[in-house]
CSV table of C-alpha atoms and ligand atoms in Angstrom, one decimal:
chain,number,residue,atom,x,y,z
A,62,MET,CA,63.8,43.9,63.7
A,63,VAL,CA,67.5,44.7,62.7
A,64,PRO,CA,67.7,48.7,61.6
A,65,THR,CA,68.7,49.7,57.9
A,66,ALA,CA,71.7,51.6,57.8
A,67,ARG,CA,69.6,54.4,57.1
A,68,GLY,CA,67.0,54.2,60.2
A,69,ALA,CA,70.5,53.5,62.3
A,70,ALA,CA,71.5,57.1,61.1
A,71,VAL,CA,68.2,58.5,61.7
A,72,LEU,CA,67.9,57.4,65.3
A,73,LEU,CA,71.7,58.4,65.9
A,74,GLY,CA,70.6,61.9,65.0
A,75,LEU,CA,67.8,62.1,66.7
A,76,LEU,CA,69.6,61.1,70.0
A,77,LEU,CA,72.2,63.2,69.2
A,78,ALA,CA,69.7,66.0,68.9
A,79,SER,CA,68.1,65.2,72.4
A,80,CYS,CA,71.4,65.0,73.9
A,81,ALA,CA,72.7,68.5,72.9
A,82,THR,CA,71.6,71.5,74.6
A,83,PRO,CA,72.3,74.7,73.3
A,84,LYS,CA,75.5,76.3,74.3
A,85,GLN,CA,74.3,79.1,77.1
A,86,PRO,CA,76.2,82.7,75.8
A,87,PRO,CA,78.6,83.6,78.4
A,88,PRO,CA,77.5,85.3,81.4
A,89,ASN,CA,78.4,89.2,82.1
A,90,LEU,CA,80.4,89.7,85.0
A,91,ILE,CA,81.0,92.5,87.8
A,92,LEU,CA,83.6,92.0,90.5
A,93,LEU,CA,83.0,94.0,93.3
A,94,SER,CA,85.6,94.8,96.0
A,95,ILE,CA,84.6,96.5,99.1
A,96,ASP,CA,87.9,97.6,100.9
A,97,THR,CA,88.1,96.8,104.5
A,98,LEU,CA,84.9,95.4,104.8
A,99,ARG,CA,85.4,92.6,107.6
A,100,ALA,CA,83.0,89.6,106.8
A,101,ASP,CA,81.7,90.0,110.9
A,102,HIS,CA,79.6,93.0,110.5
A,103,LEU,CA,77.6,92.1,107.5
A,104,GLY,CA,74.1,90.5,108.4
A,105,CYS,CA,74.7,87.5,106.1
A,106,TYR,CA,77.6,86.7,108.5
A,107,GLY,CA,75.7,87.1,111.8
A,108,TYR,CA,76.6,90.7,112.7
A,109,ALA,CA,73.5,91.7,114.8
A,110,ARG,CA,73.2,95.5,113.6
A,111,ARG,CA,71.5,96.1,110.5
A,112,THR,CA,74.4,97.4,108.4
A,113,SER,CA,73.7,95.4,105.2
A,114,PRO,CA,70.3,94.7,104.5
A,115,ALA,CA,71.1,94.9,100.2
A,116,ILE,CA,73.8,92.6,100.6
A,117,ASP,CA,72.1,90.1,102.9
A,118,GLU,CA,68.9,89.6,100.4
A,119,LEU,CA,71.7,89.3,97.6
A,120,ALA,CA,72.9,86.3,99.4
A,121,ARG,CA,69.9,84.6,100.0
A,122,SER,CA,70.2,84.0,96.5
A,123,SER,CA,74.2,83.5,95.9
A,124,THR,CA,76.8,81.0,96.9
A,125,LEU,CA,78.1,82.7,100.1
A,126,TYR,CA,81.5,81.6,101.4
A,127,GLU,CA,81.5,81.3,105.2
A,128,GLN,CA,85.4,81.2,105.4
A,129,ALA,CA,87.0,83.1,102.5
A,130,LEU,CA,90.3,84.3,103.6
A,131,ALA,CA,92.8,87.1,102.4
A,132,PRO,CA,96.7,86.7,101.7
A,133,ALA,CA,97.3,89.8,103.4
A,134,PRO,CA,95.7,92.1,105.3
A,135,TRP,CA,96.3,95.6,103.1
A,136,THR,CA,95.2,96.4,99.9
A,137,LEU,CA,97.9,95.9,97.2
A,138,PRO,CA,98.8,92.3,97.9
A,139,SER,CA,95.3,91.0,98.3
A,140,HIS,CA,93.8,93.0,95.1
A,141,ALA,CA,97.1,91.3,93.3
A,142,ALA,CA,96.1,88.0,94.2
A,143,LEU,CA,92.4,88.5,93.4
A,144,LEU,CA,93.1,89.6,90.0
A,145,THR,CA,96.0,86.9,89.1
A,146,GLY,CA,94.9,84.1,91.1
A,147,LEU,CA,98.9,84.4,93.0
A,148,HIS,CA,99.9,85.1,96.3
A,149,PRO,CA,101.6,87.9,97.0
A,150,TRP,CA,104.6,85.8,97.9
A,151,ALA,CA,104.9,84.3,94.5
A,152,LEU,CA,104.3,88.0,93.1
A,153,GLY,CA,107.1,89.2,95.4
A,154,ILE,CA,104.7,91.9,96.7
A,155,VAL,CA,106.1,92.9,100.2
A,156,ASP,CA,105.7,96.5,100.7
A,157,ASP,CA,104.1,99.8,99.6
A,158,CYS,CA,106.3,100.1,96.4
A,159,SER,CA,105.6,96.8,95.3
A,160,ALA,CA,104.0,96.2,91.8
A,161,ILE,CA,102.3,93.0,90.2
A,162,PRO,CA,105.7,91.8,88.0
A,163,ASP,CA,105.6,92.7,84.4
A,164,GLY,CA,104.3,89.6,82.2
A,165,THR,CA,102.2,87.9,85.2
A,166,PRO,CA,99.2,86.6,83.6
A,167,ALA,CA,96.1,88.5,84.8
A,168,VAL,CA,92.3,87.6,84.8
A,169,ALA,CA,91.2,90.4,82.4
A,170,GLU,CA,93.7,89.3,79.7
A,171,ALA,CA,92.2,86.2,79.3
A,172,LEU,CA,88.5,87.6,79.6
A,173,THR,CA,89.7,90.0,77.1
A,174,ARG,CA,91.2,87.3,74.8
A,175,ALA,CA,87.8,85.2,75.3
A,176,GLY,CA,85.8,88.4,73.6
A,177,TYR,CA,84.8,90.2,76.7
A,178,ALA,CA,84.5,94.1,76.8
A,179,THR,CA,86.6,95.0,80.0
A,180,ALA,CA,86.7,98.0,82.1
A,181,ALA,CA,87.8,98.8,85.7
A,182,PHE,CA,86.5,102.0,88.2
A,183,VAL,CA,89.0,102.0,91.1
A,184,ASP,CA,89.6,103.9,94.3
A,185,SER,CA,93.1,104.6,94.1
A,186,GLY,CA,95.3,107.1,92.0
A,187,PRO,CA,97.6,105.9,89.1
A,188,ARG,CA,100.3,105.1,91.7
A,189,GLY,CA,98.2,104.2,94.6
A,190,TYR,CA,97.9,100.6,95.4
A,191,LEU,CA,95.9,99.8,92.8
A,192,GLY,CA,96.9,102.0,90.2
A,193,ALA,CA,97.8,101.4,86.5
A,194,ALA,CA,101.5,102.0,87.2
A,195,ARG,CA,101.6,98.6,89.9
A,196,GLY,CA,100.1,96.7,87.0
A,197,PHE,CA,96.8,96.4,87.7
A,198,ALA,CA,95.5,97.5,84.6
A,199,ARG,CA,96.9,94.7,82.5
A,200,GLY,CA,94.2,93.3,80.3
A,201,PHE,CA,91.6,95.9,80.8
A,202,ALA,CA,90.6,98.0,77.9
A,203,SER,CA,89.8,101.0,79.9
A,204,TYR,CA,91.2,101.3,83.6
A,205,SER,CA,90.0,104.6,85.8
A,206,HIS,CA,91.2,106.1,88.4
A,207,ALA,CA,89.2,107.9,91.2
A,208,PRO,CA,87.8,110.7,91.4
A,209,PHE,CA,85.9,109.6,88.3
A,210,PRO,CA,85.0,112.4,85.8
A,211,GLY,CA,82.4,114.8,87.3
A,212,HIS,CA,82.6,114.0,90.9
A,213,GLY,CA,84.4,117.0,92.3
A,214,ARG,CA,87.1,116.3,94.9
A,215,ASN,CA,85.5,113.6,97.0
A,216,ARG,CA,87.9,110.7,95.9
A,217,TYR,CA,86.1,108.1,97.5
A,218,ASP,CA,82.8,107.3,97.2
A,219,ALA,CA,80.6,104.2,96.1
A,220,ARG,CA,78.0,106.5,95.0
A,221,ALA,CA,80.1,107.9,92.4
A,222,THR,CA,81.4,104.5,91.3
A,223,VAL,CA,78.2,102.9,90.8
A,224,GLU,CA,77.4,106.0,88.7
A,225,ALA,CA,80.6,105.7,86.5
A,226,ALA,CA,79.7,101.9,86.0
A,227,ASP,CA,76.3,103.1,84.7
A,228,ARG,CA,77.4,105.0,82.6
A,229,TRP,CA,80.2,102.8,81.3
A,230,LEU,CA,77.4,100.3,80.9
A,231,GLU,CA,75.5,102.8,78.6
A,232,SER,CA,78.1,103.3,76.1
A,233,ARG,CA,79.3,99.9,75.8
A,234,SER,CA,78.5,97.6,73.0
A,235,PRO,CA,75.5,95.3,74.1
A,236,LYS,CA,77.3,92.4,71.2
A,237,ARG,CA,80.2,91.6,73.9
A,238,PRO,CA,79.8,90.1,77.2
A,239,PHE,CA,81.5,92.7,80.1
A,240,PHE,CA,83.9,92.2,82.7
A,241,LEU,CA,83.5,95.0,85.2
A,242,PHE,CA,85.7,95.6,87.9
A,243,LEU,CA,84.6,98.0,90.5
A,244,HIS,CA,86.6,99.0,93.5
A,245,THR,CA,85.5,101.3,96.2
A,246,LYS,CA,87.0,102.7,99.4
A,247,SER,CA,83.7,104.0,101.1
A,248,VAL,CA,84.4,101.9,104.0
A,249,HIS,CA,88.2,102.3,104.5
A,250,ALA,CA,89.3,104.7,107.2
A,251,ALA,CA,89.3,108.4,105.5
A,252,PRO,CA,91.5,111.3,105.2
A,253,ALA,CA,89.8,114.3,107.2
A,254,LEU,CA,88.3,116.8,105.1
A,255,ASP,CA,87.8,120.7,105.8
A,256,ALA,CA,87.1,120.7,109.3
A,257,GLY,CA,86.4,117.3,110.0
A,258,GLU,CA,88.2,114.7,112.0
A,259,TRP,CA,86.3,111.3,112.4
A,260,PRO,CA,88.6,108.5,111.1
A,261,TYR,CA,85.7,107.1,109.1
A,262,ASP,CA,83.8,109.6,107.4
A,263,HIS,CA,80.0,109.6,106.1
A,264,PRO,CA,77.3,111.6,106.0
A,265,ASP,CA,75.8,112.4,109.2
A,266,ALA,CA,72.5,110.4,108.5
A,267,TYR,CA,74.1,107.3,108.4
A,268,VAL,CA,76.9,108.2,111.3
A,269,ARG,CA,73.7,109.0,113.5
A,270,ARG,CA,72.4,105.2,113.0
A,271,PHE,CA,75.2,103.8,114.5
A,272,VAL,CA,76.6,106.3,116.5
A,273,ALA,CA,73.9,107.5,119.3
A,274,GLY,CA,73.7,111.0,120.1
A,275,GLY,CA,76.6,111.5,117.4
A,276,PRO,CA,80.2,111.2,117.5
A,277,ARG,CA,81.9,112.9,121.1
A,278,PHE,CA,85.4,111.7,120.9
A,279,SER,CA,88.1,114.1,119.6
A,280,TRP,CA,89.9,112.0,116.9
A,281,ARG,CA,92.6,114.7,116.4
A,282,GLU,CA,96.0,115.6,117.7
A,283,GLY,CA,96.4,119.7,116.9
A,284,ASP,CA,95.3,120.7,113.7
A,285,GLN,CA,97.5,118.1,111.1
A,286,VAL,CA,97.2,114.8,112.8
A,287,ARG,CA,93.0,114.0,112.2
A,288,GLY,CA,91.2,111.1,110.8
A,289,ALA,CA,93.0,107.9,109.4
A,290,LEU,CA,96.2,109.8,110.1
A,291,PHE,CA,95.2,109.9,113.7
A,292,LEU,CA,94.5,106.1,113.5
A,293,MET,CA,98.1,105.3,112.2
A,294,ARG,CA,99.7,107.8,114.6
A,295,LEU,CA,97.8,105.6,117.4
A,296,ASN,CA,99.3,102.4,116.3
A,297,ASP,CA,103.0,103.9,115.9
A,298,ARG,CA,102.4,104.6,119.9
A,299,ILE,CA,101.3,101.2,120.6
A,300,LEU,CA,104.3,99.8,118.6
A,301,ARG,CA,106.8,102.0,120.9
A,302,GLY,CA,105.4,101.3,124.2
A,303,ASP,CA,104.5,104.8,124.5
A,304,ALA,CA,100.1,104.9,124.2
A,305,PRO,CA,98.0,104.8,127.0
A,306,SER,CA,96.6,101.7,128.2
A,307,PRO,CA,94.1,100.8,127.0
A,308,PRO,CA,95.0,102.8,123.7
A,309,LEU,CA,91.4,104.4,123.4
A,310,PRO,CA,89.0,104.6,126.1
A,311,PRO,CA,85.7,101.5,125.7
A,312,ALA,CA,83.8,104.4,124.9
A,313,ALA,CA,86.1,105.8,122.1
A,314,VAL,CA,86.6,102.4,120.4
A,315,GLU,CA,82.4,101.6,120.1
A,316,GLU,CA,82.4,105.1,118.6
A,317,LEU,CA,85.2,104.2,116.0
A,318,ILE,CA,83.2,100.7,115.6
A,319,GLY,CA,79.9,102.9,115.0
A,320,LEU,CA,81.7,105.1,112.4
A,321,TYR,CA,83.0,102.2,110.6
A,322,ASP,CA,79.4,100.5,110.2
A,323,ALA,CA,78.0,103.9,109.0
A,324,GLY,CA,80.2,103.3,106.2
A,325,ILE,CA,79.1,99.5,105.6
A,326,ALA,CA,75.3,100.8,105.8
A,327,TYR,CA,76.5,103.7,103.4
A,328,VAL,CA,78.1,101.3,100.9
A,329,ASP,CA,75.3,98.2,101.1
A,330,GLU,CA,73.0,101.2,99.8
A,331,GLN,CA,75.0,101.3,96.9
A,332,VAL,CA,74.8,97.9,96.2
A,333,ALA,CA,71.2,98.1,96.3
A,334,ALA,CA,71.8,100.9,93.5
A,335,LEU,CA,74.0,98.7,91.3
A,336,THR,CA,71.6,95.8,91.5
A,337,ALA,CA,68.6,98.5,90.4
A,338,VAL,CA,70.8,99.4,87.5
A,339,LEU,CA,71.3,96.0,86.4
A,340,ARG,CA,67.4,95.5,86.1
A,341,ARG,CA,66.8,99.0,84.9
A,342,ARG,CA,69.3,98.1,81.9
A,343,GLY,CA,67.9,94.7,81.4
A,344,LEU,CA,71.1,92.9,82.6
A,345,ALA,CA,70.0,91.3,85.8
A,346,ARG,CA,69.2,88.2,84.0
A,347,ASP,CA,72.7,87.4,82.5
A,348,THR,CA,75.1,89.4,85.2
A,349,VAL,CA,76.8,87.4,87.5
A,350,LEU,CA,78.0,89.9,90.5
A,351,ILE,CA,80.7,88.5,92.8
A,352,LEU,CA,81.0,90.5,95.9
A,353,THR,CA,84.0,90.5,98.2
A,354,ALA,CA,86.7,92.4,100.2
A,355,ASP,CA,90.4,92.8,100.3
A,356,HIS,CA,90.8,92.5,103.9
A,357,GLY,CA,89.4,93.7,107.3
A,358,GLU,CA,89.8,96.0,109.9
A,359,ALA,CA,91.0,96.1,113.5
A,360,PHE,CA,89.1,97.8,116.5
A,361,LEU,CA,92.0,97.1,119.1
A,362,GLU,CA,90.7,93.3,119.5
A,363,HIS,CA,94.5,92.6,119.7
A,364,ARG,CA,97.2,94.9,119.7
A,365,PHE,CA,96.5,97.9,116.5
A,366,VAL,CA,93.5,99.5,114.8
A,367,LEU,CA,93.4,99.9,111.4
A,368,HIS,CA,95.2,96.7,109.6
A,369,ARG,CA,98.4,95.8,110.1
A,370,GLU,CA,97.9,92.1,112.0
A,371,VAL,CA,97.3,88.6,110.7
A,372,TYR,CA,94.5,87.6,113.3
A,373,GLU,CA,90.9,86.3,111.6
A,374,ASN,CA,89.3,90.1,112.0
A,375,LEU,CA,91.5,91.3,109.1
A,376,LEU,CA,91.7,88.3,106.6
A,377,HIS,CA,88.2,86.8,106.9
A,378,VAL,CA,86.2,88.6,104.3
A,379,PRO,CA,82.8,88.2,102.6
A,380,LEU,CA,82.6,86.1,99.7
A,381,LEU,CA,79.5,85.9,97.3
A,382,ILE,CA,78.5,84.8,94.3
A,383,HIS,CA,75.2,85.8,92.8
A,384,ASP,CA,74.5,84.0,89.7
A,385,PRO,CA,71.3,84.7,88.3
A,386,ARG,CA,71.1,81.7,85.9
A,387,ASN,CA,71.8,79.8,89.1
A,388,PRO,CA,70.5,81.2,92.3
A,389,GLY,CA,71.3,79.5,94.9
A,390,GLY,CA,71.1,80.2,98.7
A,391,ARG,CA,73.9,77.8,99.2
A,392,ARG,CA,76.2,78.5,101.9
A,393,ILE,CA,80.0,76.9,101.7
A,394,ALA,CA,81.5,76.4,104.9
A,395,ARG,CA,85.2,75.2,104.1
A,396,VAL,CA,88.0,77.5,104.1
A,397,VAL,CA,88.4,79.3,100.5
A,398,ARG,CA,91.3,81.5,99.6
A,399,LEU,CA,90.9,85.2,97.9
A,400,GLU,CA,93.1,84.1,95.1
A,401,ASP,CA,90.5,81.5,94.1
A,402,VAL,CA,88.2,83.9,92.9
A,403,ALA,CA,90.4,84.1,89.7
A,404,PRO,CA,90.0,80.9,88.2
A,405,THR,CA,86.2,81.0,89.3
A,406,ILE,CA,85.7,84.0,87.1
A,407,LEU,CA,87.3,82.3,84.3
A,408,ARG,CA,85.2,79.3,84.8
A,409,VAL,CA,82.0,81.2,85.2
A,410,ALA,CA,82.9,83.3,82.0
A,411,GLY,CA,83.4,79.5,80.1
A,412,VAL,CA,86.9,80.3,79.5
A,413,GLY,CA,88.5,77.7,81.6
A,414,ASP,CA,87.8,75.0,84.5
A,415,ARG,CA,91.3,74.6,85.6
A,416,ALA,CA,94.1,76.5,88.1
A,417,PHE,CA,94.8,80.2,87.1
A,418,GLY,CA,97.7,81.2,89.0
A,419,ASP,CA,98.5,79.1,92.0
A,420,ALA,CA,94.8,78.8,92.4
A,421,ARG,CA,92.0,76.8,91.5
A,422,PRO,CA,88.4,77.6,91.3
A,423,LEU,CA,86.0,77.8,94.2
A,424,PRO,CA,83.8,74.9,95.0
A,425,ASP,CA,80.1,74.8,94.3
A,426,LEU,CA,79.6,72.3,97.1
A,427,ASP,CA,81.0,71.3,100.6
A,428,GLY,CA,83.0,68.9,100.4
A,429,SER,CA,84.0,66.2,102.8
A,430,GLU,CA,88.3,67.8,102.3
A,431,GLY,CA,89.2,70.6,104.3
A,432,GLY,CA,90.1,73.6,102.8
A,433,PRO,CA,93.8,74.2,101.7
A,434,PRO,CA,96.4,75.7,103.8
A,435,VAL,CA,96.0,79.5,104.0
A,436,LEU,CA,99.2,81.4,104.3
A,437,ALA,CA,98.8,85.7,105.1
A,438,SER,CA,101.4,88.1,105.7
A,439,TYR,CA,101.8,91.7,106.6
A,440,GLY,CA,105.1,93.6,105.9
A,441,PRO,CA,107.7,94.3,106.9
A,442,MET,CA,106.5,97.9,106.7
A,443,GLY,CA,106.2,100.5,109.7
A,444,GLY,CA,108.3,98.7,112.0
A,445,THR,CA,105.5,95.8,112.0
A,446,GLU,CA,106.3,92.3,110.4
A,447,ALA,CA,103.4,89.5,110.9
A,448,TYR,CA,103.1,86.0,108.9
A,449,SER,CA,100.4,83.7,109.7
A,450,LEU,CA,99.5,80.0,108.4
A,451,ARG,CA,96.2,78.4,109.0
A,452,ASP,CA,95.8,74.2,108.1
A,453,GLY,CA,92.2,73.1,109.2
A,454,ARG,CA,91.6,74.6,112.7
A,455,PHE,CA,94.8,75.5,113.6
A,456,LYS,CA,96.8,78.7,112.9
A,457,LEU,CA,100.0,79.8,113.8
A,458,ILE,CA,100.9,83.4,114.0
A,459,HIS,CA,104.5,84.4,113.6
A,460,GLU,CA,105.4,88.3,114.0
A,461,ARG,CA,108.1,90.8,114.9
A,462,ASP,CA,107.7,93.3,117.3
A,463,GLY,CA,109.1,96.7,117.5
A,464,ALA,CA,112.4,95.8,119.3
A,465,GLY,CA,112.9,92.9,116.7
A,466,ALA,CA,112.2,89.9,118.5
A,467,PHE,CA,109.7,87.0,116.8
A,468,ARG,CA,106.5,86.1,118.8
A,469,ASP,CA,105.1,82.8,118.0
A,470,ALA,CA,101.6,81.9,118.7
A,471,LEU,CA,99.4,78.8,118.2
A,472,PHE,CA,95.6,79.2,117.9
A,473,ASP,CA,92.9,76.5,118.0
A,474,LEU,CA,90.1,78.3,115.8
A,475,GLU,CA,87.2,75.9,116.8
A,476,THR,CA,87.6,76.4,120.7
A,477,ASP,CA,89.3,80.0,120.3
A,478,PRO,CA,87.7,81.8,117.5
A,479,GLY,CA,88.9,85.5,119.1
A,480,GLU,CA,92.3,84.1,119.2
A,481,THR,CA,93.2,85.4,122.3
A,482,SER,CA,94.4,82.3,124.3
A,483,PRO,CA,97.7,81.2,122.4
A,484,LEU,CA,98.9,77.6,122.8
A,485,PRO,CA,102.4,77.0,122.9
A,486,VAL,CA,104.2,75.9,119.7
A,487,THR,CA,105.4,72.6,121.3
A,488,ASP,CA,103.6,69.7,119.3
A,489,ALA,CA,104.5,68.5,116.2
A,490,GLY,CA,101.8,70.3,114.3
A,491,GLY,CA,102.5,73.5,115.8
A,492,ARG,CA,106.0,73.0,114.9
A,493,ALA,CA,105.5,72.0,111.0
A,494,LEU,CA,103.7,75.1,110.6
A,495,LEU,CA,106.1,77.6,112.1
A,496,SER,CA,109.0,75.9,109.8
A,497,SER,CA,107.0,75.9,106.5
A,498,ILE,CA,106.7,79.6,107.5
A,499,GLU,CA,110.6,79.8,108.0
A,500,GLN,CA,111.3,77.8,105.1
A,501,ARG,CA,109.2,80.3,102.8
A,502,LEU,CA,110.8,83.4,104.7
A,503,ALA,CA,114.0,82.1,103.9
A,504,HIS,CA,113.4,82.1,100.1
A,505,PRO,CA,112.2,85.3,99.4
A,506,ARG,CA,110.7,85.9,95.8
A,507,PRO,CA,112.4,89.0,94.0
A,508,SER,CA,109.8,91.7,93.8
A,509,GLN,CA,109.3,94.6,91.5
A,510,SER,CA,109.0,98.2,92.9
A,511,ILE,CA,107.9,101.7,91.7
A,512,ARG,CA,109.0,105.0,92.5
A,513,MET,CA,106.0,106.2,94.1
A,514,GLY,CA,106.4,109.8,94.1
A,515,ARG,CA,104.8,112.6,95.9
A,516,GLU,CA,101.2,112.2,94.9
A,517,ALA,CA,100.9,108.8,95.8
A,518,ARG,CA,102.9,109.3,99.2
A,519,GLU,CA,100.0,111.9,99.8
A,520,GLU,CA,97.8,109.6,99.0
A,521,LEU,CA,98.9,106.8,101.1
A,522,ARG,CA,99.2,109.2,103.9
A,523,ALA,CA,95.8,110.3,103.9
A,524,LEU,CA,94.4,106.8,104.3
A,525,GLY,CA,96.7,105.9,107.3
A,526,TYR,CA,99.5,104.1,105.5
A,527,VAL,CA,102.4,105.8,105.3
A,528,GLN,CA,104.2,108.7,107.4
B,1587,ZN,ZN1,92.5,97.6,101.3
């Protein structure tokens, strides 16, 4: 039978109706950055201690990236990459006065244009490493620096961050999807308050779970040098070559790690509190939560404490995407970069599915191809300068020591994941990595700087960054 024109039109209409799926409304988005959280101290990344039951639970229904790498081992450049999709070298972010250059597209701007309500709560002063003065507020309708209203002098407390987020969710208009950027420094080394001296300062109950019998080591030199500042001075002595050998007794290193782990356990409870807020407010089913970190932390595995090297303990960060519309439980093994989070956020929001800055959306599935080469750098700051380029299993580290001489070391991460047995840079592969770093060093990007002022210097000094 030959269909009539009318019959064909009806058939076509039915076909179109059956193919068309109702367009999903854009989801809400929360980007949670847990400053200084190294991936291998979480249960879902294989840590034996029970630091992270809530994050582990979240990971079971998330896409977890097993090898997410930060472009720098410190706060300012890593977060700039996270929110712009650009590598810190492309942004010219090289030292502690750097800022995101004016006119750089930021992910929050694209979301605002797409109709999202946007807000941020960051553990930074206005001129600190995530301050509005550095260009981080671009695109956000509201950008709040810690301490948040009603939280007294304790500047860095993930509980305060979650409570501030909860109040913002209460006040927002339910008619628009939202993008909320939360940044906490609760895991970061801390200024010693009052008579305290612990370099990672957390409530006793958490500390006692990870430091048997409580801390014993004296984390001070006189009255003034305590907490994070004690660790910074230790790094300076190591750099000058006048630290004891080893710089800390093994029992002190163990205690330091316990104090750090206590902070993870504390933040983990706040992650549970955040997911409870989403459930209580009826947002759990349409809010995508991205959890990550800007860099890790060192405990003398190589040369230093804190974070001024480019080994994997400092660059390997957790990254998981919990999308309740597509609860996965997938693990992606290929190497990904922190800057790839920006285009991924836009893809999840339905704003774009292509590159943003220099980055590409994160893969949903493991492909057969390897990950992109990953470049990371530190400094030159505080007498230290370090660069690394990882391509597949090989990684070259190029660093300048206190005397000004460069040192090169090649590592095979498959056979030497702890980067303890450097290979000579003699074969073609190693030399190609080195020459790629040298070429980039020879063509520095122009940078944009701010004047920090006394308050910002005090803030960074208390965190163990500047003298
Ligand atoms: Zn940081």
